[in-house]
Structures are given as C-alpha cells and as structure tokens.
Coordinates of C-alpha atoms and ligand atoms in Angstrom, one line a residue:
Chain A
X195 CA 2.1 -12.8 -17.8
X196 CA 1.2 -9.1 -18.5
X197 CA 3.1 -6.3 -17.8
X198 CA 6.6 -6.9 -19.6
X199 CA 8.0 -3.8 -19.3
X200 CA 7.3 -3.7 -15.7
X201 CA 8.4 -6.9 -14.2
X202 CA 11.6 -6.0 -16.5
X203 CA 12.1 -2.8 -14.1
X204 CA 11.8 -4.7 -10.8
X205 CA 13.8 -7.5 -12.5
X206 CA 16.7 -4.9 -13.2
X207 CA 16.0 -3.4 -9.3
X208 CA 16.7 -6.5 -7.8
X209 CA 20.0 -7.8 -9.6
X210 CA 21.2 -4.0 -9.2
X211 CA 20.6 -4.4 -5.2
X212 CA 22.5 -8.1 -5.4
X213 CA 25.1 -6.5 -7.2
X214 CA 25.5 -3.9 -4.5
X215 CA 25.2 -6.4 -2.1
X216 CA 28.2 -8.4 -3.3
X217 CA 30.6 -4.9 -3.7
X218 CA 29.4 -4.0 0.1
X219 CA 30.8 -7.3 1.1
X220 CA 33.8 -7.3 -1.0
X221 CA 34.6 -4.0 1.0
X222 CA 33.8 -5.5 4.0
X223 CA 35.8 -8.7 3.3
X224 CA 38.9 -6.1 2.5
X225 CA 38.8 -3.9 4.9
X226 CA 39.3 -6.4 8.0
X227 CA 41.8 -8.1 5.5
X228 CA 43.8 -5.0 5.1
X229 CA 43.3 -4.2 8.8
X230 CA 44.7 -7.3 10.1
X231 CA 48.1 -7.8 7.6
X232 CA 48.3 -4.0 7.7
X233 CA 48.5 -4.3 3.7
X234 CA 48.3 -0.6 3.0
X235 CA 47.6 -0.8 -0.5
X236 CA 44.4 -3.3 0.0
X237 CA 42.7 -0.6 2.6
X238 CA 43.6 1.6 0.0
X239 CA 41.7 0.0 -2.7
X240 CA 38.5 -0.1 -0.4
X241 CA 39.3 3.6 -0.1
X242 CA 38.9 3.9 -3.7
X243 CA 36.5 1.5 -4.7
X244 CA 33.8 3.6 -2.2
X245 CA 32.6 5.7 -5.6
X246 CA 31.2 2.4 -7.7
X247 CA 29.3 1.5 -4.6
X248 CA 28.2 5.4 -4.4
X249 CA 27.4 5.1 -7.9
X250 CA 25.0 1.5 -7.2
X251 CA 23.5 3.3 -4.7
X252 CA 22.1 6.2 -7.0
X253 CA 21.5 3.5 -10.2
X254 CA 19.2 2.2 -7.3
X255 CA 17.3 5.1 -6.3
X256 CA 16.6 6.4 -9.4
X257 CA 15.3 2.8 -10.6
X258 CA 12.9 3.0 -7.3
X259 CA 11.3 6.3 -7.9
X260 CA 10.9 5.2 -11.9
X261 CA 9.4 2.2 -10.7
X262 CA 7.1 4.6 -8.2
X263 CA 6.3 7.3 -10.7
X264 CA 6.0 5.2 -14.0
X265 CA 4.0 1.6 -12.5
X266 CA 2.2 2.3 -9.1
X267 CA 3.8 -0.6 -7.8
X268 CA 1.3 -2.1 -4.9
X269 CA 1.1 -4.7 -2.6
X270 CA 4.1 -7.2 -2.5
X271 CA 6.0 -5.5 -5.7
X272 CA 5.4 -2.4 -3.3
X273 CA 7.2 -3.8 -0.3
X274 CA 10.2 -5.0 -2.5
X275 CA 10.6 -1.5 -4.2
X276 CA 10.8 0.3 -1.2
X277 CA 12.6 -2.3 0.6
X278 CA 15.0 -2.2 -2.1
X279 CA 15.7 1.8 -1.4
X280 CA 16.5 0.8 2.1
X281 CA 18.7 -1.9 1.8
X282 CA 20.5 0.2 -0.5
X283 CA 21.2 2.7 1.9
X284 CA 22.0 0.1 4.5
X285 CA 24.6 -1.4 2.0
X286 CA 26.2 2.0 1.3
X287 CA 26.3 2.7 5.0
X288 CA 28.1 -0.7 5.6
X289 CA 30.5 0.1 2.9
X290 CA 31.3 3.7 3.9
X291 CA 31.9 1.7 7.9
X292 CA 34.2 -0.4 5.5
X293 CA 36.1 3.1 4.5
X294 CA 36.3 4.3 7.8
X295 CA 37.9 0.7 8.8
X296 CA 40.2 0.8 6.2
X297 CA 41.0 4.7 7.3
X298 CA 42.0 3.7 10.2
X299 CA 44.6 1.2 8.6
X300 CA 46.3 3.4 6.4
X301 CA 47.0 5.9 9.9
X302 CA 48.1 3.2 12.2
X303 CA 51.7 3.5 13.0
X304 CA 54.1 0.2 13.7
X305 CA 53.2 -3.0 14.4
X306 CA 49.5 -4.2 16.2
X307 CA 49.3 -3.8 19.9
X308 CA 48.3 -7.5 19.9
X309 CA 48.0 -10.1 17.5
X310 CA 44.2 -9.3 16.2
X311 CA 42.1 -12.7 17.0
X312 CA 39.1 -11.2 18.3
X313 CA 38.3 -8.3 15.1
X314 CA 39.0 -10.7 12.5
X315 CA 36.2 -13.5 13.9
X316 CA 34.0 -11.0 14.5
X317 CA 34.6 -9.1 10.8
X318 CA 33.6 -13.2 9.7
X319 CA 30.4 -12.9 11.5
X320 CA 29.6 -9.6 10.2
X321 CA 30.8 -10.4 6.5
X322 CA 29.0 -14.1 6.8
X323 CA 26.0 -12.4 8.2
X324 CA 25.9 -9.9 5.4
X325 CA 26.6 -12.6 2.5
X326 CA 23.3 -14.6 3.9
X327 CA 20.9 -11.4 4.0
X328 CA 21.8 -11.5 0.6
X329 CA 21.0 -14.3 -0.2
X330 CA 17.4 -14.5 1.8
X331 CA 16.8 -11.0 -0.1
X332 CA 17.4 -13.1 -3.2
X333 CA 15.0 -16.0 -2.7
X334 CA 12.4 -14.5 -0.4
X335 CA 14.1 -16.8 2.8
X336 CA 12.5 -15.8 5.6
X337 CA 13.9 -18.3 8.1
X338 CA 17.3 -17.4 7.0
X339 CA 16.9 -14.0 6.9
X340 CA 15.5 -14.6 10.9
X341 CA 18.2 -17.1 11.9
X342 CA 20.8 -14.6 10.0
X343 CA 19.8 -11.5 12.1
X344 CA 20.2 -14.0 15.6
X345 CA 24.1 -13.7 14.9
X346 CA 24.3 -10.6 15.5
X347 CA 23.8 -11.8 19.7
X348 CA 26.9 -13.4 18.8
X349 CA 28.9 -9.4 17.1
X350 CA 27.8 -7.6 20.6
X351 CA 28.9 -10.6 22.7
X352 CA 32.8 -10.3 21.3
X353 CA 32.1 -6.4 21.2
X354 CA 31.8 -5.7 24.5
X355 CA 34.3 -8.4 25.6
X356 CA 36.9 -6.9 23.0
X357 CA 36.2 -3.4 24.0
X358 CA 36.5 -4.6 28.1
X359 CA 39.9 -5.6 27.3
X360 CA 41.4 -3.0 25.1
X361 CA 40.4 -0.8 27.5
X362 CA 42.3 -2.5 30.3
X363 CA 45.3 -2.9 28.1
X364 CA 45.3 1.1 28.0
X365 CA 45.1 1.3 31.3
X366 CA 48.5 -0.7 31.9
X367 CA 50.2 0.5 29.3
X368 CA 49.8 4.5 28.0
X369 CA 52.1 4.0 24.9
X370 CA 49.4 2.1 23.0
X371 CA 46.9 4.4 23.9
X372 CA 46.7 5.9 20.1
X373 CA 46.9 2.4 18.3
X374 CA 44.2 0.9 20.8
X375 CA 41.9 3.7 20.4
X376 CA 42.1 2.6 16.5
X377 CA 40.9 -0.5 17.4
X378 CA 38.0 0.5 19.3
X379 CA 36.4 2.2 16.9
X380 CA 37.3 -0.7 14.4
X381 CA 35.3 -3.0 16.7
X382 CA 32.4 0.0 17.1
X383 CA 32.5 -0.5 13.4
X384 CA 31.8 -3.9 12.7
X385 CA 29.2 -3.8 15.5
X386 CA 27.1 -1.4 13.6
X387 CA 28.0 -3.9 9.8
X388 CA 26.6 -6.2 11.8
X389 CA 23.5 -3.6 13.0
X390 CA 22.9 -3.1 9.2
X391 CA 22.9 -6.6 7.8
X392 CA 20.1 -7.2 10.2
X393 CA 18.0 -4.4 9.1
X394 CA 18.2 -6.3 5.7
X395 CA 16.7 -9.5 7.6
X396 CA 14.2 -7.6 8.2
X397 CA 13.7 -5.9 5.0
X398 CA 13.2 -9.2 3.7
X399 CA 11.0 -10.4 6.4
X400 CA 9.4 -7.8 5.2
X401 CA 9.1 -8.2 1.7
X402 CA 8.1 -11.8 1.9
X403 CA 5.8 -11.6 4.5
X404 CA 4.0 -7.7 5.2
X405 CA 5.2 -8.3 8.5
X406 CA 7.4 -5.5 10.2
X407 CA 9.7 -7.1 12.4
X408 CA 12.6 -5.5 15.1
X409 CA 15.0 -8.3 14.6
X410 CA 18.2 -6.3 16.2
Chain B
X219 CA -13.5 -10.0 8.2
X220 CA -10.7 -7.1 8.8
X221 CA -8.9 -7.2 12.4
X222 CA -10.2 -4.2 14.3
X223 CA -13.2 -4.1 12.8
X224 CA -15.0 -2.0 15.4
X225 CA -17.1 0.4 13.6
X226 CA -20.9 -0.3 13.7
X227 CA -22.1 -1.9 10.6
X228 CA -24.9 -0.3 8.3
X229 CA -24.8 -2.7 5.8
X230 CA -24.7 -6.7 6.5
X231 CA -24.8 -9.0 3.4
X232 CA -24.8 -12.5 4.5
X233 CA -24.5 -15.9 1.8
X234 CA -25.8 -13.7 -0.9
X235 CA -26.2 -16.1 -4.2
X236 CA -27.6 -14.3 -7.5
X237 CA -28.5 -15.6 -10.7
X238 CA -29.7 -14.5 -14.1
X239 CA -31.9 -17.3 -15.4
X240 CA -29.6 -20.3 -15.0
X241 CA -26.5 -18.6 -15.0
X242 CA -24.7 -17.6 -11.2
X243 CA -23.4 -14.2 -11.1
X244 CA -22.8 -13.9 -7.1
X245 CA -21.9 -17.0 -5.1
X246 CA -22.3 -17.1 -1.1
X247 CA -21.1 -13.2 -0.8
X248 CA -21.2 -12.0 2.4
X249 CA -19.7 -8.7 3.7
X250 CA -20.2 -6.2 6.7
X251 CA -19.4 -2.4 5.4
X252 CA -19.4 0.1 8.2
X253 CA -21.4 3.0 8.6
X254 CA -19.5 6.5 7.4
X255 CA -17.1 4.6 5.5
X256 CA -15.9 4.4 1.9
X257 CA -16.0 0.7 0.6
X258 CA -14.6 0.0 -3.1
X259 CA -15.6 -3.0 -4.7
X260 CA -12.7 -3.6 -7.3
X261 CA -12.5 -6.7 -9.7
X262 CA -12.2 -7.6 -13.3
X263 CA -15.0 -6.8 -16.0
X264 CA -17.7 -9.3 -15.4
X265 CA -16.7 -9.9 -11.8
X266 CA -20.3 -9.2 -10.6
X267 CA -19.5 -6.0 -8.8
X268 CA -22.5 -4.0 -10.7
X269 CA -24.9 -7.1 -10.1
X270 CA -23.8 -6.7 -6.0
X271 CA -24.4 -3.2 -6.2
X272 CA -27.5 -3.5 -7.6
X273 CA -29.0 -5.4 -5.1
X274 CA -28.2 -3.0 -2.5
X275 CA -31.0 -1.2 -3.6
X276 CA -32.9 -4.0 -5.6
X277 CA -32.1 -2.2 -8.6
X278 CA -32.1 -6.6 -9.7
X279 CA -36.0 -6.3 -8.9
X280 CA -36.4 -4.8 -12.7
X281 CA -34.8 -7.6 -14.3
X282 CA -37.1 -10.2 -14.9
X283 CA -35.0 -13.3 -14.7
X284 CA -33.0 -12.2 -11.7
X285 CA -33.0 -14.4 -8.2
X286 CA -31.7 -13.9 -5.4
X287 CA -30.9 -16.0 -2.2
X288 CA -29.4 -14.6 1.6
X289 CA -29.7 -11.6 3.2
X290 CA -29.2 -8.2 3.3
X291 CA -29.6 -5.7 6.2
X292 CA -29.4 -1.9 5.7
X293 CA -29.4 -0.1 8.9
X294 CA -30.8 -3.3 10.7
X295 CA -33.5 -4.0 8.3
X296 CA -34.1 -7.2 5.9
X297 CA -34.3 -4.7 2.6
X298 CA -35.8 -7.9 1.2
X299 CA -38.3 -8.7 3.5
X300 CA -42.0 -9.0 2.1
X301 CA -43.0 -5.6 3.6
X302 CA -40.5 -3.3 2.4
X303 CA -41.1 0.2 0.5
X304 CA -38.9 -0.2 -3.0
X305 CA -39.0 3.4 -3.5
X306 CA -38.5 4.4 0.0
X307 CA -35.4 1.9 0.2
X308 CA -34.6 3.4 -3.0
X309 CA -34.8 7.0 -1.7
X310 CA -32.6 5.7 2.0
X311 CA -30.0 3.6 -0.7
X312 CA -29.5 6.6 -3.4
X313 CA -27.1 5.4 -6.9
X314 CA -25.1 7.0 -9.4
X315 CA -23.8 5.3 -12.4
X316 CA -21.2 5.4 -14.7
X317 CA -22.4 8.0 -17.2
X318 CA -23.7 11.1 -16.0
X319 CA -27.9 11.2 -16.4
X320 CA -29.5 14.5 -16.0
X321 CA -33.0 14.7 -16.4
X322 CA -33.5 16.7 -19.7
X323 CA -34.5 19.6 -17.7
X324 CA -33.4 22.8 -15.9
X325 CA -30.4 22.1 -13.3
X326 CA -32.9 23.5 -10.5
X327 CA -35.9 20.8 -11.5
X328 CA -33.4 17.9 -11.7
X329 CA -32.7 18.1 -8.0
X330 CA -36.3 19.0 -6.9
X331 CA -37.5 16.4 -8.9
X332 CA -36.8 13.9 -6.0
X333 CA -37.6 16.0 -3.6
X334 CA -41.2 16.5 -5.1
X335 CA -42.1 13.1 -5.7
X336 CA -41.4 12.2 -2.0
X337 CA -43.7 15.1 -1.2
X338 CA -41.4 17.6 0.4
X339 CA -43.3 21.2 0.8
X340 CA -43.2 24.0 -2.1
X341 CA -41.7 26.6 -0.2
X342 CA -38.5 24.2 1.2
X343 CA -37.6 23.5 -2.4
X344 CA -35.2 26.6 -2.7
X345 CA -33.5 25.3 0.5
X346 CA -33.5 21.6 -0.3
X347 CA -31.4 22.9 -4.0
X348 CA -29.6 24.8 -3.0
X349 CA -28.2 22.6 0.3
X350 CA -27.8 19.6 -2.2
X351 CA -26.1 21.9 -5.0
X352 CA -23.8 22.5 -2.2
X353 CA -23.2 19.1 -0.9
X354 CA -22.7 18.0 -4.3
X355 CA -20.0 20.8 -4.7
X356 CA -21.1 22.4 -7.6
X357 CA -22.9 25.4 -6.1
X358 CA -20.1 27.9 -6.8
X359 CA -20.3 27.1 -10.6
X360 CA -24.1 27.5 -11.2
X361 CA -26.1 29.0 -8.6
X362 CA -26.6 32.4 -10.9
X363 CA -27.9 30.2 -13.4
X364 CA -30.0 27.0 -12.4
X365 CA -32.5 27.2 -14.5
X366 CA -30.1 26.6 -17.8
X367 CA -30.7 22.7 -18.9
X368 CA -28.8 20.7 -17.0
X369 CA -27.2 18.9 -20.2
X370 CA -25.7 21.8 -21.1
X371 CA -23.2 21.9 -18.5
X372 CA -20.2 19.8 -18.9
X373 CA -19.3 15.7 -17.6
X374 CA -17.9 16.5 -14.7
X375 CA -20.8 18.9 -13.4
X376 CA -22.9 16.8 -14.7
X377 CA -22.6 13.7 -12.7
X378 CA -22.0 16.2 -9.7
X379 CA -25.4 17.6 -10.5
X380 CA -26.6 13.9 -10.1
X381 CA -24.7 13.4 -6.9
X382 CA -26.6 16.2 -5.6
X383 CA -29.7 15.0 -7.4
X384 CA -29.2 12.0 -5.4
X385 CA -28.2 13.8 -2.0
X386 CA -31.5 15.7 -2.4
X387 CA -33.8 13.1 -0.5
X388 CA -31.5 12.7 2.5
X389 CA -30.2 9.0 1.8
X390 CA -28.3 6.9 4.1
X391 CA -26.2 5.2 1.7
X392 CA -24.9 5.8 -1.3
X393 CA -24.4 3.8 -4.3
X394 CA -21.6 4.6 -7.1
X395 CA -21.3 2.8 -10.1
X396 CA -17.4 4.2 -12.0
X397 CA -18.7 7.2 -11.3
X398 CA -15.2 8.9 -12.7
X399 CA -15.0 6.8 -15.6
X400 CA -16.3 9.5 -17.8
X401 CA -14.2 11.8 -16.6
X402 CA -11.0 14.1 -16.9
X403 CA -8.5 14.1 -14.3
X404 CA -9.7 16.9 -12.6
X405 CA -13.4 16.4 -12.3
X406 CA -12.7 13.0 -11.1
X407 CA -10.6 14.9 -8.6
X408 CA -13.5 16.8 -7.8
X409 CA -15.7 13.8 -6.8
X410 CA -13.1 12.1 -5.5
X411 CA -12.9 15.1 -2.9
X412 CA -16.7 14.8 -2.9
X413 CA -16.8 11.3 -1.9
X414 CA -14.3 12.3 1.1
X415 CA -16.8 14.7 2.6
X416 CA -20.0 12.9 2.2
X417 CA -18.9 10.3 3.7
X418 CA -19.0 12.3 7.5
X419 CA -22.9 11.8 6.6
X420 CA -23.0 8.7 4.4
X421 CA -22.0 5.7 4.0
X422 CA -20.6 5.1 0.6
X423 CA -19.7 1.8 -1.9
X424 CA -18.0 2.4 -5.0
X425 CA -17.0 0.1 -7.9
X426 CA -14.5 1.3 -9.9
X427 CA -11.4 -0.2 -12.2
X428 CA -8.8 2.6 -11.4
X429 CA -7.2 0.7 -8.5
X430 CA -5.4 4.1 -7.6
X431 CA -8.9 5.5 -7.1
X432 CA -9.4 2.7 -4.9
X433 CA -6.6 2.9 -2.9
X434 CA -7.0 6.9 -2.6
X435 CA -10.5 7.2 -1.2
X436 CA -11.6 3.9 0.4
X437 CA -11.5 3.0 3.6
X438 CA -12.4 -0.7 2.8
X439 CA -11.9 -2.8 -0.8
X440 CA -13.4 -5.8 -1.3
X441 CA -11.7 -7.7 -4.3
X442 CA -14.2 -9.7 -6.8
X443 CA -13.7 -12.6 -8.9
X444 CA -15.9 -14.9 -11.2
X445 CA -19.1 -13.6 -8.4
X446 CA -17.0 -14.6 -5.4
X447 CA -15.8 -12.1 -2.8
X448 CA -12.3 -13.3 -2.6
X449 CA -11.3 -11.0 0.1
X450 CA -12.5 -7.9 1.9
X451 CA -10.2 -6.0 4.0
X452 CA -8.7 -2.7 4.8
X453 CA -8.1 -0.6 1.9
X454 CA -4.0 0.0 3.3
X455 CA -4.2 -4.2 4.1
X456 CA -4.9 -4.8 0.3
X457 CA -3.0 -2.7 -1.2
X458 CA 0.1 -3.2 1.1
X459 CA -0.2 -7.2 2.2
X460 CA -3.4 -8.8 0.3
X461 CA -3.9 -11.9 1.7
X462 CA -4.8 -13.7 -1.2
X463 CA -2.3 -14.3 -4.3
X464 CA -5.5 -13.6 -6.4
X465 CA -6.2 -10.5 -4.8
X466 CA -2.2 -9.7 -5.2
X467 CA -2.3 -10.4 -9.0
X468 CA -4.8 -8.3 -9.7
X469 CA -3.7 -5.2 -8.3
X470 CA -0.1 -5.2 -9.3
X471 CA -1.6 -6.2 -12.9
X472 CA -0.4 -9.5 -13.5
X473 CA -3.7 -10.9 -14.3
X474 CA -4.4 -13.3 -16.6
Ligands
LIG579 N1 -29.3 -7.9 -16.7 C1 -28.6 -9.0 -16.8 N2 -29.1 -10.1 -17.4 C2 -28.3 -11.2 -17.5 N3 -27.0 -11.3 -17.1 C3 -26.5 -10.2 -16.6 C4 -27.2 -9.0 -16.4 N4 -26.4 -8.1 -15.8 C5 -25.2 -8.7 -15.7 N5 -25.2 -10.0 -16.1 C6 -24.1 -11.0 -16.1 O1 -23.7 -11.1 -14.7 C7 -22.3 -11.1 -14.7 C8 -21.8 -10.0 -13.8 O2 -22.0 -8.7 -14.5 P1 -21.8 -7.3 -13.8 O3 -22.3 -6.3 -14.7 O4 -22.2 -7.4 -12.4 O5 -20.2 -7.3 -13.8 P2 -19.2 -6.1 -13.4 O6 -18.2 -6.6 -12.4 O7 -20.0 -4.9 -13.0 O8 -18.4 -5.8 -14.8 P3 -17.9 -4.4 -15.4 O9 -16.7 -4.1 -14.6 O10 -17.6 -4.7 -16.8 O11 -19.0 -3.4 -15.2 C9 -21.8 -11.1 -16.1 O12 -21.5 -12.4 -16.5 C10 -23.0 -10.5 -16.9 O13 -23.0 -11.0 -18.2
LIG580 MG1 -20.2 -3.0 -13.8

C-alpha cells in the first residue's frame, strides 16, 4: 500500500462523518423523546448540544477541501470525499430539524392535545432509517442503503394521515388550535429527517457504485 | 468501447500484438479514437504506451527486432499495408516527444525544414512559418527574431517551436510523447492550452504520467498495463467511475 499519509486523511474523513452521524441521531432520538414526555430539560440539552454537531460539521469540511487541495482525490476516493461534504450537510440539517423539534417543546403550554402515538412511530422510522444509512455509509451497503431509503414510503404515509387528523381535530375544537399547530410542524419535521437520511442512501449508492440515483 | 460513442473514428487499432525479439510489449490492443479528439494514454513506466504510440506512425519500422501483428486504420487506411508512403504517413501522423528537439538551426529553417522536403514552393515558405509559428502559439514571442538558433530559446518555446515544426506539413494526427515533462508549470500550461485548440483541426494522442494532465485535456484515456489495454473510456468515466479496480488503483495512486 502506497500513499500512507493519504489514505490516513480519508480514514480520519470517514470516522469524523460516523461520528457526526451518531450525534445527529442522538439529537434526533432526544428530541421526539423530549417531545413526547414533555421533559423540558432533555429538549433543552438538544438545544445545547446543536454547537458540537456545528463544530463536526466544519472539522468535516475543512478535511474535504485538504483532502481536494493537498491529494487530487479521483475516481471512487473522489466520490466518497465529496459524498462525505454532503452527508455532512444533510446530518447537520437533520440535527438543526432536531432543534427546531425540541423548540417547539420547550413553548408548548399544558398537557398534549392527545396522547402522541402517531409522532413517536414515525420519529422510530426516521431515527431507524437514519441509524442504517449510517451504517451502509460505513460498509459500502448498497442494498441497505436502497431498502433503507424505501421506508421513507412508510414517514409520508403516517404524515399525511397525522396531518389529515390534526387538522380535523382543529376544526372541532379551536382551544387546541396553538398546541396542534405545534404538532404539525413537528410531523413536517420528521418528514423532511426522513427526506435527508435518504439523500445519504443515495450518497452511498453513490459512492459504492458511480451511480446517481433519486431514491426519495 | 465508451457508451455514446458516436463520433467518427480516425484511428481504428484492432488485436494489435508487438514484440521486441521474443519479448511481448503489446498484447491484442485494440482501440477506436475519434477524429478531433484528445486521447491520453496513461499507465505505469514500461506499460507499453510509447511502443503503441510508435506504431501509429511506424516509428517501430526503425527498430530492427520489432514485429507487429493486427491492424491499424488512420483515416480508413491499413497504414501497414504493403503500399503505403512511410514518410508521407509520417508527414499525415506528425510526433513530438518528451524532450524538446530543435534542429540546430535558425527558428525560421526548423519549421520550413518540413515544409521543403515535402516540396512546398519557395515563395509560400514565409506563409507556411509564420501560420505554424502561430498555431504553435509562439508567434508573439519570436516573430522579430526567427532567424536566432532555435536552441537558444528556452524549454518551453522550444518544444512549442517543435509543435509548430510538426504543424508545418498540415498532419492529420498528432502524436505526443510527455510532451510537458520537461517543463515548468506554466509552459506546460501553455501546451496544454495548445493541445485544446489544435484539436478543432487534429486529432491528438498523448501519453503522459501527470494524471491531472490527463484528466484536464482529454477527452478519452485509455489506461495501460503490462502491454494490455485494460480499459478505454471517457476521460470524466475514468476518472469519476473506472470500471476496472486496476484502472481505479492507479489513478488514486495505490499502485503496487
Ligand atoms: N527499442 C526497444 N527494443 C527493445 N525493447 C523495447 C524497446 N522499446 C521499448 N522496449 C520494451 O517494451 C516495453 C514497453 O516500453 P515502452 O517504452 O513502450 O513503455 P512506456 O509505457 O512508454 O514507459 P515510460 O512511461 O517509462 O516511457 C518495455 O519493457 C521496454 O523495455
Ligand atoms: Mg514512454
């Protein structure tokens, strides 16, 4: 093997993105966590934590464009350095969606309109979906990273459902109009989570394979 | 061969085998390079990409133990058919090589030397040197004084004065051999500008072992090994998705 000091940097790249990956999920995890037992000091700690995954997000950028200026990465080590730039910025996008979740926690007022069934399963879909690009980013899986992005059908299935029925539940009832608006955008949310995991299936797909897939 | 590989061929190289005396330097190449294009040839020393060059042009004819088996077409024509004109196919498929090789004479009787030999009239010389000067972009730098030697100017003008040299009897194709190697970062940004423009009226093969070159100004790259061809495609193809894990190693350096 020649080239030490190179396939050191994309070594470095890569458990820097899996790091990421596993904060972005944490925040994730916490934020429909928080959401659902209304435990104001977890959606708080999503709040804060939003800086270290800021902070992965730059270590990443700046180890892409060394990678790019220093070692004229081509060919499949090209594909997984700028793959790993835009999975970055999917990850932090997820995480800041995690913020805006957790937001929404800290202002609710009282109890939920309705015990939250519906949010929770699909935050598990999003959050499982998330933990498996993850892992097809980390093994070159294409099949999973394909069979991952399906369940995303799945998000947009309980979305609209959800969506149908807090909007009727408005309708009847104008006192819960503030608290179910809340929820709306919670589900809006995890809808786009679940938008950004798969645009890491098909990084990946990517990456493994030179193909450029639409998976969503 | 690539996928949309529409533009009309010039030159057609079909089971092409080569060897020095008993040893095998090309094995069952074959390759179809488009007319007006830029084709690098890329591979590690030794590969054979010189020795495929060469017998583009038969440059292998001087070399006594060379033979050669297969077929190549240049413009639709067997260039090793009994009846061919060396020198003519010579003059049509024009070379430059790795260190620049002026003639040790004026700038002005370097390019017209060609010219000359092939019998092109006395009073179209000034015209035919000063067109090729052009073409070879070095015009600007010399034309108030071509009748200095030509190895007094510097690398880089130097091996443009032998692009021109070679642009002076009107070939089709053009042969280059590392024609940067020599050179600073800025002539080879020169030619590499050069090679850009030509190629509206040429078509153009290049070996070279800067892969960046490669992926800059070729429209094609054919990747070499041990005498085989071990894959030919779009330059963006190779460099983005190779095919071949051979191909792939060598280009991101992990060779060997
Ligand atoms: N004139 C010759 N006589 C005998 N063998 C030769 C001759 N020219 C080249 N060879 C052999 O043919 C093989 C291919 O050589 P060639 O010069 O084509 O390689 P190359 O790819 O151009 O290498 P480099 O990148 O170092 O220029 C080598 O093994 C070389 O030793
Ligand atoms: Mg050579």
């Amino acid at each position: 093997m020649t080239r030490t000091r190179y396939q050191e940097m994309l070594d470095r790249l890569k458990r820097d993105v899996i790091q990421m990956g596993k904060l972005s999920q944490t925040a994730v995890h916490n934020s429909v966590k928080a959401l659902k037992e209304l435990d104001m000091e977890l959606a708080q700690k999503v709040i804060d934590e939003d800086e270290v995954i800021d902070d992965c997000e730059l270590k990443i950028e700046k180890g892409v464009s060394q990678l790019i200026a220093l070692q004229n990465p081509t060919a499949g080590d090209m594909r997984f350095v700028t793959s790993c730039l835009k999975i970055a910025i999917d990850l932090e996008r997820m995480s800041d969606l995690a913020v805006n979740i957790a937001e929404i926690t800290v202002n609710i007022e009282g109890d939920h309109i309705k015990p939250l069934v519906d949010i929770p399963k699909m935050a598990d879909i999003a959050d499982n979906m998330l933990e498996q690009a993850m892992i097809a980013f980390e093994n070159n899986y294409i099949d999973l990273a394909k069979a991952t992005a399906e369940r995303d059908d799945e998000i947009d299935r309980i979305y609209y459902a959800t969506e149908k029925e807090l909007i009727e539940m408005m309708i009847d009832d104008k006192d819960i109009i503030t608290n179910a608006s809340h929820l709306l955008f919670v589900l809006r949310h995890l809808e786009r989570i679940g938008d950004h995991a798969c645009n890491i299936c098909e990084s990946v797909v990517y990456i493994a394979s030179g193909k450029r897939t639409d998976l969503n | 061969m690539p996928d949309n590989y529409d533009d009309s061929i010039e030159i057609k190289v079909e089971n092409l085998d080569l060897w020095y005396g008993d040893n095998q330097a090309l094995y069952d190449v074959s390759i179809d390079i488009p007319k007006n294009s830029v084709t690098a040839l890329i591979g590690p020393s030794g590969c054979g990409k010189s020795t495929f060059l060469r017998c583009l042009n038969r440059m292998n004819d001087l070399v006594k133990s060379c033979r050669i088996q297969g077929q190549v077409h240049i413009d639709g024509q067997n260039i090793y058919s009994k009846d061919i004109d060396v020198v003519g196919l010579r003059k049509r498929v024009g070379m430059v090589f790795q260190k620049p090789n002026p003639f040790p004479m004026s700038i002005k009787d370097n390019i017209a030397y060609g010219p000359r030999i092939h019998g092109a009239p006395k009073k179209d010389i000034d015209t035919i040197v000063e067109e090729a000067l052009r073409s070879g972009a070095l015009w600007d730098e010399v034309h108030e004084r071509i009748g200095m030697p030509a190895l007094d100017l510097s690398g880089g003008q130097q091996q443009r004065l032998c692009i021109a040299r070679t642009l002076a009897v009107r070939p089709e194709v053009l042969l280059f051999d590392e024609p940067c190697s020599a050179l600073d970062p800025i002539s080879t940004a020169k030619i590499e500008d050069l090679i850009l423009q030509l190629k509206k009226n040429y078509t153009i093969v290049i070996v070279t072992h800067n892969m960046q070159q490669a992926a800059r100004i070729s429209d094609y790259t054919g990747f070499f090994l041990t005498g085989k061809l071990v894959e030919f495609d779009r330059t963006e193809q190779i460099f983005e998705s190779p095919k071949e894990k051979a191909t792939e190693d060598y280009i991101t350096g992990r060779f060997g």
